[in-house]
PDB file of C-alpha atoms and ligand atoms in Angstrom:
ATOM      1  CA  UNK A   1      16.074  19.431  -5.292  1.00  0.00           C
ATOM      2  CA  UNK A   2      13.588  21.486  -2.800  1.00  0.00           C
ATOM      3  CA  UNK A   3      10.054  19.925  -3.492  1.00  0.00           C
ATOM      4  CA  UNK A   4       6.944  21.434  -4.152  1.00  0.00           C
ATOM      5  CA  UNK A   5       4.984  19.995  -1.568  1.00  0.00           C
ATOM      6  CA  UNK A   6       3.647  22.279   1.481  1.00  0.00           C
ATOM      7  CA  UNK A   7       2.231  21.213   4.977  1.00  0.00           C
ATOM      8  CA  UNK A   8      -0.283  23.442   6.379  1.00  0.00           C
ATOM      9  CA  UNK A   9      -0.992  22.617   9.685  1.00  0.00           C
ATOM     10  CA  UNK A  10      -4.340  24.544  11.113  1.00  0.00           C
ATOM     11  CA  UNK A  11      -7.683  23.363  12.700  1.00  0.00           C
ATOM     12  CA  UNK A  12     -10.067  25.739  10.949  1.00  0.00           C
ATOM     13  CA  UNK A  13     -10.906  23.984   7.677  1.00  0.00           C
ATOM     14  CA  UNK A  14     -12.255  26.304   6.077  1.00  0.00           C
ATOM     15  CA  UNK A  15      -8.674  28.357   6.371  1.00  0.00           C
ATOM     16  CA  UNK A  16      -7.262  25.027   5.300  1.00  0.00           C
ATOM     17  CA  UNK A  17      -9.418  24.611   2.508  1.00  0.00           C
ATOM     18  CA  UNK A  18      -8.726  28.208   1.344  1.00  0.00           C
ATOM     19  CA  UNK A  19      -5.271  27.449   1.252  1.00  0.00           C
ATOM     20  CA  UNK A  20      -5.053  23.761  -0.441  1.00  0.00           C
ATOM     21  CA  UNK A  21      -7.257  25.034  -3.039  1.00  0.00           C
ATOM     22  CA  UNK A  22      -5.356  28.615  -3.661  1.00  0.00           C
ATOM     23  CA  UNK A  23      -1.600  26.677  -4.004  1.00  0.00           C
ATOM     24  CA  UNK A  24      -2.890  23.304  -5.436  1.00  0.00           C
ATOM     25  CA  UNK A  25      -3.745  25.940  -8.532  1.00  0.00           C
ATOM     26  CA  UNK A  26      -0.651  27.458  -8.381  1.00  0.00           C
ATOM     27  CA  UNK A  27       1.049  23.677  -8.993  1.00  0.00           C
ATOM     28  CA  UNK A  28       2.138  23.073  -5.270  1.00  0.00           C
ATOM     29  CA  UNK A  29       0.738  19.944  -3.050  1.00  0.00           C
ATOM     30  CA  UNK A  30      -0.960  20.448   0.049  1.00  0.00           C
ATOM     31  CA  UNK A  31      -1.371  18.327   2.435  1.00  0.00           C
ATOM     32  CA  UNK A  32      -2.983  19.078   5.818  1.00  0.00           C
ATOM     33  CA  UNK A  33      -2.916  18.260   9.745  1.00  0.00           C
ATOM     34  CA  UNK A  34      -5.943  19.880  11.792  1.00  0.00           C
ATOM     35  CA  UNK A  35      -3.808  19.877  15.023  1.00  0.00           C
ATOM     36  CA  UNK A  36      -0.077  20.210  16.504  1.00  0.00           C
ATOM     37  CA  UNK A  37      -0.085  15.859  16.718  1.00  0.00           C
ATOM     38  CA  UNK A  38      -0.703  14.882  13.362  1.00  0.00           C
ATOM     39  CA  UNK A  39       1.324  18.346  11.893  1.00  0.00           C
ATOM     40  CA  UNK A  40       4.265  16.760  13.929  1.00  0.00           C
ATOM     41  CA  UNK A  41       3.551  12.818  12.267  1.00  0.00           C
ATOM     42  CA  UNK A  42       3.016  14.196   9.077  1.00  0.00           C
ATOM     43  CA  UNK A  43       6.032  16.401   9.451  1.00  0.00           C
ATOM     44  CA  UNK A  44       8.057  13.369   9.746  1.00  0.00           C
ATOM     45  CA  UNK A  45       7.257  11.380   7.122  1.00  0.00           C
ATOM     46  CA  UNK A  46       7.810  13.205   4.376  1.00  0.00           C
ATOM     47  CA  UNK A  47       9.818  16.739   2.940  1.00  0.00           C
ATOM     48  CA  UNK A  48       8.106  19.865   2.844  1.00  0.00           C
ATOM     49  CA  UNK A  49       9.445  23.246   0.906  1.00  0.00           C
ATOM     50  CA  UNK A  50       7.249  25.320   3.372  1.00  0.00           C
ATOM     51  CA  UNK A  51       5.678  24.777   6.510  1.00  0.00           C
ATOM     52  CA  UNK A  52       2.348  27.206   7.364  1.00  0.00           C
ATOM     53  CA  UNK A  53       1.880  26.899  11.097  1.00  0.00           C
ATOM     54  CA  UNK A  54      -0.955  27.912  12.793  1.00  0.00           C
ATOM     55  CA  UNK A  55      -0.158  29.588  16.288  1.00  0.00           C
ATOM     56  CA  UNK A  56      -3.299  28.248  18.423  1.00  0.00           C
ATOM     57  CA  UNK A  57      -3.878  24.850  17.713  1.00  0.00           C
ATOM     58  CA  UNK A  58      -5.336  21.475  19.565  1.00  0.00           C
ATOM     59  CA  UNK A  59      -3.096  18.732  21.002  1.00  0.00           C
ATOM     60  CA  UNK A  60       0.057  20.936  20.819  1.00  0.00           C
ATOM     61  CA  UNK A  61      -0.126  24.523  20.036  1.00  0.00           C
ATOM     62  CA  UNK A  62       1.979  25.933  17.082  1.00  0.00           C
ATOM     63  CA  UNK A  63       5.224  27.507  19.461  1.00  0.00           C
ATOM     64  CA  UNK A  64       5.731  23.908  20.469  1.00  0.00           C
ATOM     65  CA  UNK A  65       5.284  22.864  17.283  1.00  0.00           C
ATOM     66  CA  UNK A  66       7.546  24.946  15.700  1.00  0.00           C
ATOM     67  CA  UNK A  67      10.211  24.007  18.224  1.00  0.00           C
ATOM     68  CA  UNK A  68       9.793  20.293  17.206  1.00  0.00           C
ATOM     69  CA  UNK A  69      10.522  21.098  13.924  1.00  0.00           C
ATOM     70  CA  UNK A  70      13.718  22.879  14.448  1.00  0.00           C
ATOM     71  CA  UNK A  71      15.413  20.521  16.654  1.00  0.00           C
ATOM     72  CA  UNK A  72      15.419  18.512  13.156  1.00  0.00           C
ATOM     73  CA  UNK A  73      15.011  20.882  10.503  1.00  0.00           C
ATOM     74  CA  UNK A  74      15.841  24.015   9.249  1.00  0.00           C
ATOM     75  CA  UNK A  75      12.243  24.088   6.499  1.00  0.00           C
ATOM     76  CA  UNK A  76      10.972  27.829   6.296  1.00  0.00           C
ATOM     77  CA  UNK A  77       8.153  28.452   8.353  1.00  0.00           C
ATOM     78  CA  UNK A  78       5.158  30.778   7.922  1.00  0.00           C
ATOM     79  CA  UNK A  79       3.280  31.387  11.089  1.00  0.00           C
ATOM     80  CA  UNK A  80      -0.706  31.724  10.695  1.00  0.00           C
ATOM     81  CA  UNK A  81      -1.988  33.918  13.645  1.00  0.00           C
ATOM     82  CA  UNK A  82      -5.724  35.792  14.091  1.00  0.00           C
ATOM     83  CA  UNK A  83      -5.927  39.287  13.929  1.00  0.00           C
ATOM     84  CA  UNK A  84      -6.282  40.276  18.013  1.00  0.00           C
ATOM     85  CA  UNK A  85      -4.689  36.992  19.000  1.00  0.00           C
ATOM     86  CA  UNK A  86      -1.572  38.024  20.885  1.00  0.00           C
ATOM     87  CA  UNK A  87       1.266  37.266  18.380  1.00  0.00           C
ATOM     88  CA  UNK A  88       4.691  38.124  19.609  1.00  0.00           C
ATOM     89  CA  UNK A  89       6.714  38.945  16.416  1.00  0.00           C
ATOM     90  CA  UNK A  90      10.159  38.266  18.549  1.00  0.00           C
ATOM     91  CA  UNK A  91       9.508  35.366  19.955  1.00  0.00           C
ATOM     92  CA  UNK A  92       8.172  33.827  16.877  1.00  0.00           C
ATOM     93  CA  UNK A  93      11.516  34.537  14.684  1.00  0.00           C
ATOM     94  CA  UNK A  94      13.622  33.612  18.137  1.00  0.00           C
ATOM     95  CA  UNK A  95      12.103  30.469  17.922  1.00  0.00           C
ATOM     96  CA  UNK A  96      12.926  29.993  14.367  1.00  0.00           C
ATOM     97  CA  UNK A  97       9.695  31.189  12.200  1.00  0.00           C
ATOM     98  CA  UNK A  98      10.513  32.758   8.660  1.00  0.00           C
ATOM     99  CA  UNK A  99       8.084  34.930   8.573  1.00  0.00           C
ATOM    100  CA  UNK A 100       4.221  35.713   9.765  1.00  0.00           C
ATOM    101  CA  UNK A 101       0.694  36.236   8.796  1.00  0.00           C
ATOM    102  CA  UNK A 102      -2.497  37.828   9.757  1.00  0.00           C
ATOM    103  CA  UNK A 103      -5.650  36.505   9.689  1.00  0.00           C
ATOM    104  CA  UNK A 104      -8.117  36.671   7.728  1.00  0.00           C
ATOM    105  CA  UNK A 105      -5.139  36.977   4.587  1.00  0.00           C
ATOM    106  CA  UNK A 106      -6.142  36.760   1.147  1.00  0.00           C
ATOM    107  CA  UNK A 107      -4.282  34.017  -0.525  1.00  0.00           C
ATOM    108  CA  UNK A 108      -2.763  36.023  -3.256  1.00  0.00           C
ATOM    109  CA  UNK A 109      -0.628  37.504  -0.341  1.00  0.00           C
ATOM    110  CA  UNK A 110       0.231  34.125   1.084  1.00  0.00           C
ATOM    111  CA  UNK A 111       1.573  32.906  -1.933  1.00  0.00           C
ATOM    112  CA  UNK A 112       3.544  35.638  -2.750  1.00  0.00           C
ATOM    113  CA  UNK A 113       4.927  34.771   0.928  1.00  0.00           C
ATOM    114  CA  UNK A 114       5.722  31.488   0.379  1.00  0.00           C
ATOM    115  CA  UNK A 115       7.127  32.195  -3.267  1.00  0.00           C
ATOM    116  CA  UNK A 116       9.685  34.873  -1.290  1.00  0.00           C
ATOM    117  CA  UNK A 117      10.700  32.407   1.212  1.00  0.00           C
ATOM    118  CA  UNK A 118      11.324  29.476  -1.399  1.00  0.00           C
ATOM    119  CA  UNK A 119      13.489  31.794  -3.557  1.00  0.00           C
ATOM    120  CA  UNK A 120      15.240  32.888  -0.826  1.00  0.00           C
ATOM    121  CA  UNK A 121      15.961  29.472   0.131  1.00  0.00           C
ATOM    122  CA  UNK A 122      16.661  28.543  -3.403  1.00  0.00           C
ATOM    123  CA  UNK A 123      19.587  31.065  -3.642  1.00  0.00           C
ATOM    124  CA  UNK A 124      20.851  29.957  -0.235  1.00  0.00           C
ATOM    125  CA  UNK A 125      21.043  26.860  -0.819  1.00  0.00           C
ATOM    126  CA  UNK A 126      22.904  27.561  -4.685  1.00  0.00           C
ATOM    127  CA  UNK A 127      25.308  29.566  -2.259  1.00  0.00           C
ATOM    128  CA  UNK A 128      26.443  26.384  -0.254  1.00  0.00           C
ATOM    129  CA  UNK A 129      26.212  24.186  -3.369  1.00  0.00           C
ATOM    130  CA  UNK A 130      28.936  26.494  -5.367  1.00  0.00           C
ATOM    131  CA  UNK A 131      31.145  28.046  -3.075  1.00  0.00           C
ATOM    132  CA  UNK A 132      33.969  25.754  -3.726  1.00  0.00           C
ATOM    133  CA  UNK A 133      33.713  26.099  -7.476  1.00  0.00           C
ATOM    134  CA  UNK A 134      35.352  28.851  -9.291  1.00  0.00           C
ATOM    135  CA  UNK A 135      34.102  29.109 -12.332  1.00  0.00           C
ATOM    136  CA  UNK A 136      35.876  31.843 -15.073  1.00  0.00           C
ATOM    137  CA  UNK A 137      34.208  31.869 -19.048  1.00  0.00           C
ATOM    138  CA  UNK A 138      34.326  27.934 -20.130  1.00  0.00           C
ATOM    139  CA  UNK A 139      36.900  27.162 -17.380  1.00  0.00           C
ATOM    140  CA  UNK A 140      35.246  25.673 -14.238  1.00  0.00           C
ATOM    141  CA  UNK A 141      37.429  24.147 -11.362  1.00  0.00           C
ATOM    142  CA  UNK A 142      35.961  22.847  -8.327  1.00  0.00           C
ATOM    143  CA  UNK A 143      37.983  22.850  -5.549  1.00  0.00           C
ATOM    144  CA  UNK A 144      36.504  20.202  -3.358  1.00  0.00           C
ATOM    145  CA  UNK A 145      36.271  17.462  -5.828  1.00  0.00           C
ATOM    146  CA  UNK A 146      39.621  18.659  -7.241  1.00  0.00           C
ATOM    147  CA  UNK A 147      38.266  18.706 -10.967  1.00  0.00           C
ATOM    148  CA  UNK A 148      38.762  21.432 -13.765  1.00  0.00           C
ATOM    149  CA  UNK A 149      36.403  21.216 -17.049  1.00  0.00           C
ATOM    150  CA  UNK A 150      36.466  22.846 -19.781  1.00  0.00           C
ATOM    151  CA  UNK A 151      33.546  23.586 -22.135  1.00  0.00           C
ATOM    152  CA  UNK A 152      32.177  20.500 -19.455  1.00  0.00           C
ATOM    153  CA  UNK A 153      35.213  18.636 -20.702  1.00  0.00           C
ATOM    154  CA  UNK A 154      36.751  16.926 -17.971  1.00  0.00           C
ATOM    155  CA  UNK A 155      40.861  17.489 -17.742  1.00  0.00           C
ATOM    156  CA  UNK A 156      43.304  15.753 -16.241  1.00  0.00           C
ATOM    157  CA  UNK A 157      45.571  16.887 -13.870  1.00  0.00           C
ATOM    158  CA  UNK A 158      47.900  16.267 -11.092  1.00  0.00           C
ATOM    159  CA  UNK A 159      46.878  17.429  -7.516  1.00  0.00           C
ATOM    160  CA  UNK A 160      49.406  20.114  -8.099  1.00  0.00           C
ATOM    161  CA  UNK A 161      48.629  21.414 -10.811  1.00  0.00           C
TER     162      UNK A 161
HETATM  163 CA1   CA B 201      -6.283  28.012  15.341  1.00  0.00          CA
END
């Protein structure tokens, strides 16, 4: 089950505010961290379906951030970066960032960001889930743990068979 819930972690509020208020009405939870510290504490403490990662940031700036992150986790990450602000593309997605976005953004583009990413993730994650089932009109086998239904009907069988 991927949750709703997203972290943004930047230390302009009003960007943050933008944000919380744009996706809270699109039925996601927000929660925030104004620097790289308490993005990293809050990281940890609970799951997140999307991360939105600010590139220059107090404490611990977002590249350091980000490499936190994926030394424990594989979450999509969106990178927030300002329009002049020196944003290298390659060493954002070397380091593990999904994707990237230029401020000032409108939030309609954001979410339709984040709604790419989760799919994405979605169908990736249905991939790993179903590759050892083979499943043919009502008859449904899984290989791994060695079951066939039919119709949902469990049947027995030997491992042989
Ligand atoms: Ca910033």
């Amino acid at each position: 089950m991927i949750s709703s819930k997203i972290l943004v972690i930047e230390d302009e509020k009003r960007i943050r505010e933008m944000i919380k208020e744009y996706l809270e009405n699109s039925d996601f939870k927000v929660i925030e961290a104004a620097d790289g510290n308490e993005g990293l504490e809050k990281f940890d403490i609970d799951d997140y379906s999307i991360v939105l990662l600010d590139v220059m940031l107090p404490t611990v700036d977002g590249w350091t951030v980000l490499r936190e992150i994926r030394k424990k986790s594989d979450v999509p990450v969106i990178m927030l970066t300002a329009r002049g602000e020196e944003y290298d593309k390659l060493f954002g997605f070397e380091l593990g960032a999904d994707d990237y976005i230029v401020k000032p953004f409108s939030p309609k583009e954001l979410l339709a960001r984040i709604k790419a990413i989760i799919k994405r993730s979605r169908k990736v994650s249905d991939l790993l889930n179903e590759s050892n089932i083979f499943i043919y009109k009502d008859l449904k086998v899984n290989f791994e743990s060695r079951k066939v239904n039919i119709n949902e009907i469990n049947v027995d069988m030997t491992p042989k068979e």
